[in-house]
Amino acid sequence: MLTTAKKLSSIYMRLVSPVFPTPSSSTFLSFGSSISVFTPTSTNPRGTQFLRFNFRFRTMASHVVGYPRMGPKRELKFALESFWDGKSNSDDLEKVAADLRSSIWKQMADAGIKYIPSNTFSYYDQVLDTTAMLGAVPPRYGWDGGEIGFDIYFPMARGNASVPAMEMTKWFDTNYHYIVPELGPDVKFSYASHKAVSEYKEAKSLGIDTVPVLVGPVSFLLLSKVAKGVEKSFPLLSLIDKILPVYKEVIAELKAAGASWIQFDEPTLVKDLDSHQLQAFSHAYSELESSLSGLNVLIETYFADVPAEAFKTITALKGVTALGFDLVRGLKTLDLIKSGFPSEKYLFAGVVDGRNIWANDLASSLSTLQALENLVGKDKLVVSTSCSLLHTAVDLVNETKLDEEIKSWLAFAAQKLVEVNALAKALAGQKDEAFFSANAAARTSRKSSPRVTNGAVQKAAAALKGSDHRRATTVSARLEAQQKKLSLPALPTTTIGSFPQTLELRKVRREYKANKISEEGYIKYITEEISKVVKLQEELDIDVLVHGEPERNDMVEYFGEQLSGFAFTANGWVQSYGSRCVKPPIIYGDVSRPKPMTVFWSSLAQSMSKRPMKGMLTGPVTILNWSFVRDDQPRFETCYQIALAIKDEVEDLEKAGINVIQIDEAALREGLPLRKSEEAFYLNWAVHSFRITNCGVQDTTQIHTHMCYSNFNDIIHSIIDMDADVITIENSRSDEKLLSVFREGVKYGAGIGPGVYDIHSPRIPSTEEIADRISKMLAVLDTNILWVNPDCGLKTRKYTEVKPALSNMVAAAKLLRDQLASTK
């Protein structure tokens, strides 16, 4: 832009030199559709003459909702874990964070992004950052005022030896997690974290003027939960007038620092809100209006369509300058915009997908933008991403080994910046024809590539649509047959599947992939690792064992590597929570299973013990939801293809003598649409996909499944309809929220294992604490269906944490068994 300004300066000089004496210097004050210049003159007694010339030049209007913060090589992850392990100090961590932030801002500036966000960086989670900003620290963390530092922030997220962490749950329908604020009438809100302002100033010191981003006040309250000990009916929105003064302080500081724009993320606007909740938006922004005076205010929504009533509410807000919409997942929002968008407001059009990694259809997006331009005006349209790029991989440049044809079909976060800017330039009449042509060629290549389509797979999946796949007998009859075969005690103990993955284990897997270790050497090492895990479980006296999954890099990637239709990245990491990153595989074509995937390792592990050994699989819905999924056919068609592949694996495990098979559906609830009207269709095909995988096994084969952090109460009937024999559920951070559904009279006859301790925290629970949890479960669940287990896999924990925690868990189960026996 500066180069263009200098060119215009030259034009200006040629235009004015015949009229005015040649000035000795010129300084640009502003640049846009006009140019403002100070020119020293000898005729002006004040020594300057101010001239403004209007040039017919359109500036590029582009915006990014947010950007990945882990770094292209997971720099933040390693810095966090080093700090948590005591290997580095806070200064080291802050240095890594500052370097990442500056590189991200500079990258966006270099890509030509006009509206660059700040305060989207986080050491853990942006909702937790907002909780800190508001000083809403639960009393158990011992905060006594002042600026909230790492000593309070990280225990809230992770817990410590003396206090448990706050609840963590899924961020809408993504695989990202956020820390749930705990609120009640007695919370004393105060401005306790100045992060938003300090990061704005930090960017400004680098010469980059950013748009500070805050989680909006209404969404913050709607995403919170009622604190323990507070009446569950307490209306969280009643706190709006208590938190707005803090927002006003933040706004005042941002204005004083020179901010000209501010972005409020209000994603809850895409949900089914009632009139009272919508009124909270009108009230909140009316109260903030005077504080926001002089600022351009953007309200950003994402992940789905904005309902008509919500659209009506936010377009009527007086103090709001601009509205941002997801026009990738929210196609119906286009109709609302066409029916009436306020002429005085900016439209931030999210046409570049922030949730997936496929290259944008630039021609189609430009057509959409041109239609919107005719509706809202040339100067009121801004090209944007559909949501934060937090949910995509960072940079395709780092993928040096990815198949070149498939690579040409993709765009990671860094490439999406280029797409946003290319669309903005094209809209401004500066279309890069070569870039658009290359994009069109890549899309044509993808559509016509024979590697995408498998006729036999499509035919088999299509045949599933009109049928219903269920096991022949009821779950109660099956559990009776299974108990005769397995002879399990009351309150049987098990784990979810994975055991700690040590640095040495990860190194061995890497070296095997790099052909530095022979297959024979690799098998020997993994066999020894499985043997250690089996012996440990027998020593701990766990009833149903697992092999620990030492051969697996990730519960989805591992299976994708053995299925057709999948591609894999080397550095396509995406943040899940805190420092935890996942590397989603890319489903680019039809899916099938060329050969057995887990039978060898499961059979080997079963040969090491007389106790039941679980065969461990990832379910079709989770593989779908935790992958970057092809966007050229409906998601359910891809899911049915995966289900048929897993079905083949289940039946091979059964033939190999594995009597307990766990098919994890950790992400089933996560995929639930955000609008009620769309839920039934999703749940129907998702549950059907799970049943397809195991409908053909014998009654004596026990089918387990596992589900991760979610509010299950609203889909409990779909969970029952899955018809699994045993379900284990992440439950420990939610104050037994799940159990309330059973207190309310829902009858559940299958086995169930609500997690008895939190594996996402390094904290080791005592035997008494776990026994107390089990007792609460027994108050609402029958003894003969309750299982005792951690709430998730143990892969990310250390053995020094796992051994005592599992020992206490088994001891608690035995304690309760003895009590039950004495009662009888």
Coordinates of N, CA and C in Angstrom, one line a residue, residues 352-353 356-361 392-397 399 401-416 418-419 435 438-439 442-443 445-446 566-570 572 584-589 628-631:
V352 N -14.6 -17.4 2.7 CA -13.5 -18.3 2.8 C -13.6 -19.2 4.0
D353 N -13.7 -20.5 3.8 CA -14.0 -21.5 4.8 C -12.9 -21.5 5.9
N356 N -12.4 -25.9 7.1 CA -11.9 -27.0 6.2 C -10.7 -26.5 5.4
I357 N -10.1 -27.4 4.8 CA -8.8 -27.1 4.1 C -8.8 -27.2 2.6
W358 N -10.0 -27.2 2.0 CA -10.1 -27.2 0.6 C -9.9 -25.8 0.0
A359 N -9.3 -25.7 -1.1 CA -9.1 -24.4 -1.8 C -10.5 -23.8 -2.1
N360 N -10.6 -22.5 -1.9 CA -11.8 -21.8 -2.2 C -12.2 -21.9 -3.7
D361 N -13.5 -22.0 -3.9 CA -14.0 -21.8 -5.3 C -14.0 -20.3 -5.6
T392 N -8.2 -24.7 11.3 CA -7.5 -25.3 10.1 C -6.1 -25.5 10.4
A393 N -5.4 -26.2 9.6 CA -3.9 -26.3 9.7 C -3.3 -25.0 9.3
V394 N -2.0 -24.8 9.7 CA -1.4 -23.5 9.6 C -0.9 -23.2 8.3
D395 N 0.0 -24.0 7.7 CA 0.6 -23.5 6.4 C 1.0 -24.7 5.5
L396 N 0.5 -24.7 4.3 CA 0.7 -25.8 3.4 C 2.2 -25.9 2.9
V397 N 2.9 -24.8 3.1 CA 4.3 -24.7 2.7 C 5.1 -25.8 3.4
E399 N 4.3 -28.8 4.1 CA 3.9 -30.1 3.6 C 4.8 -30.5 2.4
K401 N 6.1 -33.4 1.7 CA 5.9 -34.8 1.2 C 4.5 -35.2 0.8
L402 N 3.6 -34.2 0.8 CA 2.2 -34.5 0.5 C 2.1 -34.6 -1.1
D403 N 1.3 -35.6 -1.5 CA 1.0 -35.8 -2.9 C 0.7 -34.5 -3.6
E404 N 1.4 -34.2 -4.7 CA 1.3 -32.9 -5.3 C -0.1 -32.6 -5.9
E405 N -0.7 -33.6 -6.4 CA -2.1 -33.4 -7.0 C -3.0 -33.0 -5.8
I406 N -3.0 -33.8 -4.8 CA -3.9 -33.5 -3.6 C -3.5 -32.1 -3.0
K407 N -2.2 -31.9 -2.9 CA -1.8 -30.6 -2.4 C -2.4 -29.4 -3.2
S408 N -2.5 -29.6 -4.5 CA -3.0 -28.5 -5.3 C -4.5 -28.2 -5.0
W409 N -5.2 -29.1 -4.3 CA -6.6 -28.9 -4.0 C -6.8 -28.2 -2.7
L410 N -5.7 -28.0 -1.9 CA -5.8 -27.5 -0.5 C -5.4 -26.1 -0.3
A411 N -5.9 -25.6 0.8 CA -5.5 -24.2 1.3 C -5.6 -24.3 2.8
F412 N -4.4 -24.1 3.5 CA -4.4 -24.0 5.0 C -4.5 -22.5 5.3
A413 N -4.3 -22.2 6.6 CA -4.6 -20.9 7.1 C -3.8 -19.8 6.3
A414 N -2.5 -20.1 6.1 CA -1.7 -19.1 5.4 C -2.2 -18.9 4.0
Q415 N -2.6 -20.0 3.3 CA -3.1 -19.8 2.0 C -4.5 -19.2 1.9
K416 N -5.2 -19.3 3.0 CA -6.6 -18.7 3.1 C -6.4 -17.2 3.2
V418 N -4.2 -15.5 1.5 CA -4.0 -15.1 0.2 C -5.3 -15.1 -0.6
E419 N -6.2 -16.1 -0.3 CA -7.5 -16.2 -1.0 C -8.3 -15.0 -0.6
F435 N -3.8 -16.3 -10.9 CA -4.2 -16.9 -9.6 C -5.6 -17.6 -9.7
A438 N -5.4 -20.7 -12.0 CA -4.7 -21.9 -11.4 C -5.7 -22.5 -10.4
N439 N -6.5 -21.7 -9.7 CA -7.5 -22.2 -8.8 C -8.6 -23.0 -9.5
A442 N -7.2 -26.4 -10.6 CA -7.1 -27.3 -9.5 C -8.4 -27.9 -9.1
R443 N -9.5 -27.1 -9.2 CA -10.8 -27.6 -8.9 C -11.3 -28.6 -9.9
S445 N -9.3 -30.5 -11.7 CA -8.5 -31.7 -11.5 C -9.1 -32.5 -10.4
R446 N -9.6 -31.9 -9.3 CA -10.2 -32.6 -8.2 C -11.5 -33.3 -8.6
F566 N -7.9 -41.5 2.0 CA -7.4 -40.6 3.0 C -6.0 -40.1 2.6
A567 N -5.7 -38.9 2.9 CA -4.4 -38.3 2.8 C -3.9 -37.7 4.1
F568 N -2.6 -37.6 4.3 CA -2.0 -37.2 5.6 C -1.0 -36.1 5.5
T569 N -0.9 -35.3 6.5 CA 0.0 -34.2 6.5 C 1.2 -34.5 7.5
A570 N 2.2 -33.8 7.3 CA 3.3 -33.9 8.3 C 3.2 -32.9 9.4
G572 N 0.2 -30.7 9.7 CA -1.2 -30.2 9.7 C -1.9 -30.2 11.0
P584 N -5.6 -33.8 11.9 CA -6.7 -34.5 11.2 C -6.3 -35.0 9.8
P585 N -6.7 -36.2 9.5 CA -6.5 -36.7 8.1 C -7.4 -36.0 7.2
I586 N -7.1 -36.1 5.9 CA -7.9 -35.5 4.9 C -8.7 -36.6 4.1
I587 N -10.0 -36.5 4.2 CA -10.8 -37.5 3.4 C -11.1 -36.9 2.0
Y588 N -10.4 -37.3 1.0 CA -10.5 -36.7 -0.3 C -11.3 -37.6 -1.3
G589 N -11.5 -38.9 -1.0 CA -12.2 -39.8 -1.9 C -13.0 -40.8 -1.2
F628 N -10.6 -33.7 8.1 CA -11.0 -32.7 7.1 C -11.8 -33.5 6.1
V629 N -13.1 -33.3 6.0 CA -13.9 -34.1 5.2 C -14.2 -33.5 3.8
R630 N -14.2 -34.4 2.8 CA -14.5 -33.9 1.4 C -15.8 -33.1 1.4
D631 N -15.9 -32.1 0.6 CA -17.1 -31.2 0.6 C -17.8 -31.4 -0.7

